[in-house]
Amino acid sequence: YPGATSGGPWPWHLSSISPFNPYLLTAKGYAVLYPGLPMGPEGVAAEPLSGLAQNVLAAIDHAIEQGYADPDRLGLFGHSYGGYGALGILSQTRRFKAAIVSAAPTNLLSIYGQFDPRFYPDANPAMYRSLMWWAEAGQGRMGGPPWANTARYIRNSPLFAVEQISTPLMLVQGDRDFVPVSQGEEMFTALYRLNKQAIFLRYAGEGHVLASPANIRDFVRRMIDWYDHFLR
């Protein structure tokens, strides 16, 4: 997750119902690594995808040197802004054999003008501007609107680097997520057009994090099957 630092303690416990509980993977024999990825402050124009793969791979190589990981069976996972970062990483390296990305912004140009579906019934237009400010002054770190610096938006949109992505990829999205489901659809469409190996999971009625026990069970089963297929 770009901007986060490792070191814990992590908030999960063995019985956590979070679909991101790392023990769901360690119970299946996987080692789970959370690399620290410090970034500059939000609100300052930056290149958020620059150098991400280099930093993550340095942490992985250290884990390999310590005997925790097999360099030929590496998987990647990212959720939300972490999913955005994961897509950027996949466009910068081919070392990962499988990846899962959920609820991720993929195209900063299109997300800039999209509405937050949670506020559709609200008549106040200010409620629709959250993604605009996210792109300019929030985690997007674009520093202004897309017409002022289109090239920066394109450089930092994973969609426009899709040709460099070769890792088999599972995309996951809830259709009531504040990250519009169309972001995942755009990325999947591009992958499909390029004959890349990818699947798209759309969970009806779900928001930014899966909440339905049935959907969590379904996702966890699919997650483990995906990694087992490519990494085992």
Short mmCIF file of N, CA and C in Angstrom, two decimals, residues 48-156:
data_model
loop_
_atom_site.label_atom_id
_atom_site.label_comp_id
_atom_site.label_asym_id
_atom_site.label_seq_id
_atom_site.Cartn_x
_atom_site.Cartn_y
_atom_site.Cartn_z
N PRO A 48 3.29 9.11 -8.35
CA PRO A 48 3.11 8.06 -7.34
C PRO A 48 3.51 6.66 -7.78
N LEU A 49 3.52 6.38 -9.08
CA LEU A 49 3.89 5.03 -9.53
C LEU A 49 5.38 4.87 -9.77
N SER A 50 6.10 5.95 -9.77
CA SER A 50 7.53 5.88 -10.09
C SER A 50 8.30 5.11 -9.03
N GLY A 51 9.04 4.10 -9.46
CA GLY A 51 9.93 3.37 -8.56
C GLY A 51 9.27 2.38 -7.64
N LEU A 52 7.96 2.16 -7.76
CA LEU A 52 7.28 1.24 -6.84
C LEU A 52 7.84 -0.18 -6.95
N ALA A 53 7.98 -0.67 -8.16
CA ALA A 53 8.46 -2.04 -8.34
C ALA A 53 9.85 -2.21 -7.74
N GLN A 54 10.70 -1.24 -7.94
CA GLN A 54 12.07 -1.32 -7.42
C GLN A 54 12.06 -1.46 -5.90
N ASN A 55 11.21 -0.68 -5.24
CA ASN A 55 11.17 -0.73 -3.78
C ASN A 55 10.57 -2.04 -3.27
N VAL A 56 9.51 -2.50 -3.91
CA VAL A 56 8.87 -3.75 -3.47
C VAL A 56 9.80 -4.94 -3.72
N LEU A 57 10.45 -4.96 -4.87
CA LEU A 57 11.32 -6.09 -5.18
C LEU A 57 12.54 -6.13 -4.27
N ALA A 58 13.00 -4.97 -3.81
CA ALA A 58 14.11 -4.96 -2.85
C ALA A 58 13.71 -5.66 -1.56
N ALA A 59 12.48 -5.40 -1.10
CA ALA A 59 12.00 -6.07 0.11
C ALA A 59 11.84 -7.57 -0.12
N ILE A 60 11.32 -7.94 -1.29
CA ILE A 60 11.13 -9.35 -1.61
C ILE A 60 12.48 -10.06 -1.69
N ASP A 61 13.44 -9.44 -2.34
CA ASP A 61 14.76 -10.07 -2.46
C ASP A 61 15.39 -10.32 -1.09
N HIS A 62 15.14 -9.40 -0.17
CA HIS A 62 15.66 -9.61 1.19
C HIS A 62 14.97 -10.81 1.83
N ALA A 63 13.65 -10.94 1.64
CA ALA A 63 12.93 -12.09 2.18
C ALA A 63 13.42 -13.38 1.56
N ILE A 64 13.75 -13.34 0.28
CA ILE A 64 14.29 -14.53 -0.41
C ILE A 64 15.64 -14.89 0.18
N GLU A 65 16.48 -13.89 0.41
CA GLU A 65 17.80 -14.15 0.99
C GLU A 65 17.69 -14.78 2.37
N GLN A 66 16.62 -14.42 3.10
CA GLN A 66 16.42 -14.98 4.44
C GLN A 66 15.77 -16.37 4.41
N GLY A 67 15.42 -16.83 3.22
CA GLY A 67 14.85 -18.16 3.09
C GLY A 67 13.35 -18.24 3.24
N TYR A 68 12.65 -17.10 3.20
CA TYR A 68 11.21 -17.10 3.42
C TYR A 68 10.40 -17.32 2.14
N ALA A 69 11.00 -17.07 0.98
CA ALA A 69 10.22 -17.06 -0.26
C ALA A 69 10.98 -17.72 -1.39
N ASP A 70 10.22 -18.25 -2.33
CA ASP A 70 10.76 -18.86 -3.54
C ASP A 70 10.70 -17.80 -4.65
N PRO A 71 11.83 -17.43 -5.23
CA PRO A 71 11.83 -16.36 -6.24
C PRO A 71 11.02 -16.69 -7.48
N ASP A 72 10.74 -17.97 -7.70
CA ASP A 72 9.99 -18.38 -8.88
C ASP A 72 8.50 -18.54 -8.62
N ARG A 73 8.05 -18.25 -7.39
CA ARG A 73 6.62 -18.41 -7.07
C ARG A 73 6.14 -17.23 -6.25
N LEU A 74 6.21 -16.06 -6.86
CA LEU A 74 5.82 -14.83 -6.18
C LEU A 74 4.44 -14.38 -6.64
N GLY A 75 3.58 -14.06 -5.69
CA GLY A 75 2.26 -13.51 -5.98
C GLY A 75 2.15 -12.10 -5.43
N LEU A 76 1.24 -11.32 -5.99
CA LEU A 76 1.04 -9.93 -5.56
C LEU A 76 -0.43 -9.70 -5.27
N PHE A 77 -0.69 -8.90 -4.24
CA PHE A 77 -2.07 -8.53 -3.91
C PHE A 77 -2.11 -7.05 -3.54
N GLY A 78 -3.16 -6.36 -3.99
CA GLY A 78 -3.34 -4.97 -3.60
C GLY A 78 -4.80 -4.60 -3.58
N HIS A 79 -5.19 -3.81 -2.57
CA HIS A 79 -6.58 -3.36 -2.44
C HIS A 79 -6.62 -1.84 -2.42
N SER A 80 -7.58 -1.25 -3.13
CA SER A 80 -7.80 0.19 -3.14
C SER A 80 -6.57 0.91 -3.70
N TYR A 81 -6.00 1.85 -2.94
CA TYR A 81 -4.78 2.51 -3.41
C TYR A 81 -3.64 1.51 -3.50
N GLY A 82 -3.70 0.45 -2.68
CA GLY A 82 -2.74 -0.64 -2.81
C GLY A 82 -2.91 -1.39 -4.11
N GLY A 83 -4.17 -1.50 -4.58
CA GLY A 83 -4.41 -2.11 -5.88
C GLY A 83 -3.90 -1.25 -7.01
N TYR A 84 -4.07 0.05 -6.86
CA TYR A 84 -3.51 0.99 -7.83
C TYR A 84 -1.99 0.83 -7.90
N GLY A 85 -1.35 0.75 -6.74
CA GLY A 85 0.08 0.54 -6.70
C GLY A 85 0.48 -0.79 -7.30
N ALA A 86 -0.31 -1.84 -7.01
CA ALA A 86 0.01 -3.17 -7.53
C ALA A 86 -0.04 -3.18 -9.05
N LEU A 87 -1.02 -2.50 -9.64
CA LEU A 87 -1.09 -2.44 -11.10
C LEU A 87 0.12 -1.71 -11.67
N GLY A 88 0.53 -0.64 -10.98
CA GLY A 88 1.74 0.05 -11.42
C GLY A 88 2.96 -0.85 -11.35
N ILE A 89 3.06 -1.64 -10.29
CA ILE A 89 4.18 -2.57 -10.13
C ILE A 89 4.18 -3.61 -11.24
N LEU A 90 2.99 -4.15 -11.55
CA LEU A 90 2.89 -5.18 -12.58
C LEU A 90 3.33 -4.66 -13.95
N SER A 91 3.18 -3.36 -14.16
CA SER A 91 3.62 -2.79 -15.44
C SER A 91 5.13 -2.54 -15.47
N GLN A 92 5.79 -2.71 -14.32
CA GLN A 92 7.23 -2.43 -14.22
C GLN A 92 8.08 -3.68 -14.03
N THR A 93 7.45 -4.84 -13.83
CA THR A 93 8.21 -6.07 -13.61
C THR A 93 7.38 -7.26 -14.04
N ARG A 94 8.08 -8.34 -14.41
CA ARG A 94 7.41 -9.59 -14.77
C ARG A 94 7.74 -10.71 -13.78
N ARG A 95 8.20 -10.35 -12.62
CA ARG A 95 8.63 -11.36 -11.66
C ARG A 95 7.47 -12.06 -10.95
N PHE A 96 6.30 -11.44 -10.95
CA PHE A 96 5.16 -12.05 -10.26
C PHE A 96 4.44 -13.02 -11.19
N LYS A 97 4.08 -14.17 -10.65
CA LYS A 97 3.42 -15.22 -11.44
C LYS A 97 1.91 -15.14 -11.38
N ALA A 98 1.37 -14.41 -10.41
CA ALA A 98 -0.08 -14.23 -10.29
C ALA A 98 -0.33 -13.00 -9.44
N ALA A 99 -1.45 -12.33 -9.70
CA ALA A 99 -1.78 -11.12 -8.95
C ALA A 99 -3.29 -11.00 -8.78
N ILE A 100 -3.68 -10.37 -7.68
CA ILE A 100 -5.07 -10.05 -7.42
C ILE A 100 -5.14 -8.57 -7.03
N VAL A 101 -6.04 -7.85 -7.67
CA VAL A 101 -6.20 -6.42 -7.41
C VAL A 101 -7.68 -6.14 -7.18
N SER A 102 -8.00 -5.49 -6.06
CA SER A 102 -9.40 -5.20 -5.78
C SER A 102 -9.61 -3.72 -5.52
N ALA A 103 -10.76 -3.22 -5.99
CA ALA A 103 -11.23 -1.86 -5.71
C ALA A 103 -10.19 -0.80 -6.07
N ALA A 104 -9.55 -0.96 -7.21
CA ALA A 104 -8.41 -0.10 -7.53
C ALA A 104 -8.76 0.96 -8.57
N PRO A 105 -8.32 2.21 -8.35
CA PRO A 105 -8.34 3.19 -9.44
C PRO A 105 -7.38 2.73 -10.53
N THR A 106 -7.80 2.83 -11.77
CA THR A 106 -6.95 2.40 -12.87
C THR A 106 -6.70 3.49 -13.90
N ASN A 107 -7.61 4.46 -13.99
CA ASN A 107 -7.52 5.52 -14.99
C ASN A 107 -7.81 6.85 -14.32
N LEU A 108 -6.77 7.61 -14.01
CA LEU A 108 -6.97 8.88 -13.30
C LEU A 108 -7.72 9.90 -14.15
N LEU A 109 -7.63 9.79 -15.46
CA LEU A 109 -8.37 10.71 -16.31
C LEU A 109 -9.88 10.52 -16.18
N SER A 110 -10.34 9.27 -16.19
CA SER A 110 -11.78 9.03 -16.13
C SER A 110 -12.32 9.12 -14.71
N ILE A 111 -11.53 8.69 -13.72
CA ILE A 111 -12.03 8.72 -12.35
C ILE A 111 -12.25 10.16 -11.88
N TYR A 112 -11.52 11.08 -12.47
CA TYR A 112 -11.63 12.51 -12.09
C TYR A 112 -13.06 13.01 -12.20
N GLY A 113 -13.78 12.57 -13.23
CA GLY A 113 -15.12 13.09 -13.44
C GLY A 113 -16.24 12.15 -13.05
N GLN A 114 -15.91 11.02 -12.41
CA GLN A 114 -16.95 10.06 -12.06
C GLN A 114 -17.55 10.36 -10.69
N PHE A 115 -18.80 9.98 -10.53
CA PHE A 115 -19.52 10.22 -9.28
C PHE A 115 -19.27 9.08 -8.30
N ASP A 116 -19.31 9.43 -7.04
CA ASP A 116 -19.26 8.44 -5.97
C ASP A 116 -20.65 7.83 -5.84
N PRO A 117 -20.81 6.52 -6.14
CA PRO A 117 -22.16 5.93 -6.15
C PRO A 117 -22.85 5.96 -4.80
N ARG A 118 -22.12 6.13 -3.72
CA ARG A 118 -22.76 6.19 -2.40
C ARG A 118 -23.63 7.42 -2.25
N PHE A 119 -23.39 8.44 -3.06
CA PHE A 119 -24.09 9.71 -2.90
C PHE A 119 -25.08 9.99 -4.02
N TYR A 120 -25.42 8.99 -4.82
CA TYR A 120 -26.35 9.23 -5.91
C TYR A 120 -27.69 9.84 -5.46
N PRO A 121 -28.25 9.41 -4.33
CA PRO A 121 -29.54 10.00 -3.95
C PRO A 121 -29.41 11.43 -3.41
N ASP A 122 -28.20 11.87 -3.14
CA ASP A 122 -28.00 13.17 -2.52
C ASP A 122 -28.05 14.27 -3.58
N ALA A 123 -28.83 15.30 -3.32
CA ALA A 123 -29.01 16.38 -4.29
C ALA A 123 -27.89 17.41 -4.25
N ASN A 124 -27.02 17.33 -3.24
CA ASN A 124 -25.95 18.31 -3.08
C ASN A 124 -24.80 17.97 -4.03
N PRO A 125 -24.54 18.80 -5.03
CA PRO A 125 -23.49 18.47 -5.99
C PRO A 125 -22.11 18.39 -5.38
N ALA A 126 -21.89 19.02 -4.22
CA ALA A 126 -20.58 18.95 -3.57
C ALA A 126 -20.22 17.51 -3.21
N MET A 127 -21.23 16.69 -2.99
CA MET A 127 -20.97 15.31 -2.61
C MET A 127 -20.38 14.52 -3.78
N TYR A 128 -20.54 15.01 -5.00
CA TYR A 128 -20.05 14.28 -6.16
C TYR A 128 -18.59 14.59 -6.46
N ARG A 129 -17.99 15.51 -5.75
CA ARG A 129 -16.67 15.98 -6.14
C ARG A 129 -15.53 15.26 -5.42
N SER A 130 -15.85 14.25 -4.63
CA SER A 130 -14.81 13.62 -3.81
C SER A 130 -13.70 13.03 -4.67
N LEU A 131 -14.03 12.44 -5.81
CA LEU A 131 -13.00 11.80 -6.63
C LEU A 131 -12.16 12.83 -7.37
N MET A 132 -12.74 13.96 -7.68
CA MET A 132 -11.98 15.04 -8.28
C MET A 132 -10.87 15.49 -7.33
N TRP A 133 -11.24 15.72 -6.08
CA TRP A 133 -10.24 16.16 -5.10
C TRP A 133 -9.27 15.05 -4.75
N TRP A 134 -9.75 13.81 -4.79
CA TRP A 134 -8.84 12.68 -4.56
C TRP A 134 -7.73 12.68 -5.60
N ALA A 135 -8.09 12.91 -6.86
CA ALA A 135 -7.10 12.89 -7.93
C ALA A 135 -6.14 14.07 -7.84
N GLU A 136 -6.67 15.25 -7.53
CA GLU A 136 -5.83 16.45 -7.52
C GLU A 136 -4.97 16.55 -6.26
N ALA A 137 -5.60 16.43 -5.09
CA ALA A 137 -4.91 16.77 -3.84
C ALA A 137 -4.84 15.62 -2.85
N GLY A 138 -5.48 14.49 -3.17
CA GLY A 138 -5.44 13.34 -2.28
C GLY A 138 -4.37 12.36 -2.70
N GLN A 139 -4.69 11.08 -2.60
CA GLN A 139 -3.71 10.06 -2.92
C GLN A 139 -3.27 10.10 -4.39
N GLY A 140 -4.13 10.66 -5.26
CA GLY A 140 -3.76 10.75 -6.67
C GLY A 140 -2.52 11.59 -6.91
N ARG A 141 -2.37 12.66 -6.11
CA ARG A 141 -1.17 13.50 -6.13
C ARG A 141 -0.88 14.12 -7.51
N MET A 142 -1.94 14.43 -8.27
CA MET A 142 -1.73 15.00 -9.59
C MET A 142 -1.49 16.51 -9.55
N GLY A 143 -1.87 17.15 -8.47
CA GLY A 143 -1.54 18.56 -8.29
C GLY A 143 -2.39 19.54 -9.07
N GLY A 144 -3.39 19.06 -9.79
CA GLY A 144 -4.26 19.92 -10.57
C GLY A 144 -5.16 19.09 -11.46
N PRO A 145 -6.01 19.72 -12.27
CA PRO A 145 -6.94 18.99 -13.13
C PRO A 145 -6.24 18.37 -14.32
N PRO A 146 -6.88 17.41 -14.98
CA PRO A 146 -6.23 16.70 -16.09
C PRO A 146 -5.94 17.58 -17.28
N TRP A 147 -6.72 18.63 -17.50
CA TRP A 147 -6.44 19.49 -18.65
C TRP A 147 -5.20 20.36 -18.43
N ALA A 148 -4.76 20.48 -17.17
CA ALA A 148 -3.57 21.27 -16.88
C ALA A 148 -2.29 20.45 -17.01
N ASN A 149 -2.39 19.14 -16.81
CA ASN A 149 -1.20 18.28 -16.93
C ASN A 149 -1.64 16.88 -17.34
N THR A 150 -2.11 16.77 -18.57
CA THR A 150 -2.62 15.49 -19.07
C THR A 150 -1.54 14.42 -19.04
N ALA A 151 -0.31 14.78 -19.37
CA ALA A 151 0.76 13.80 -19.43
C ALA A 151 1.00 13.14 -18.08
N ARG A 152 0.93 13.90 -16.99
CA ARG A 152 1.13 13.32 -15.65
C ARG A 152 0.01 12.34 -15.34
N TYR A 153 -1.21 12.68 -15.68
CA TYR A 153 -2.34 11.77 -15.45
C TYR A 153 -2.13 10.46 -16.20
N ILE A 154 -1.68 10.56 -17.44
CA ILE A 154 -1.48 9.35 -18.24
C ILE A 154 -0.32 8.52 -17.69
N ARG A 155 0.78 9.17 -17.35
CA ARG A 155 1.95 8.44 -16.82
C ARG A 155 1.60 7.66 -15.56
N ASN A 156 0.67 8.18 -14.79
CA ASN A 156 0.35 7.58 -13.49
C ASN A 156 -0.99 6.84 -13.48
#
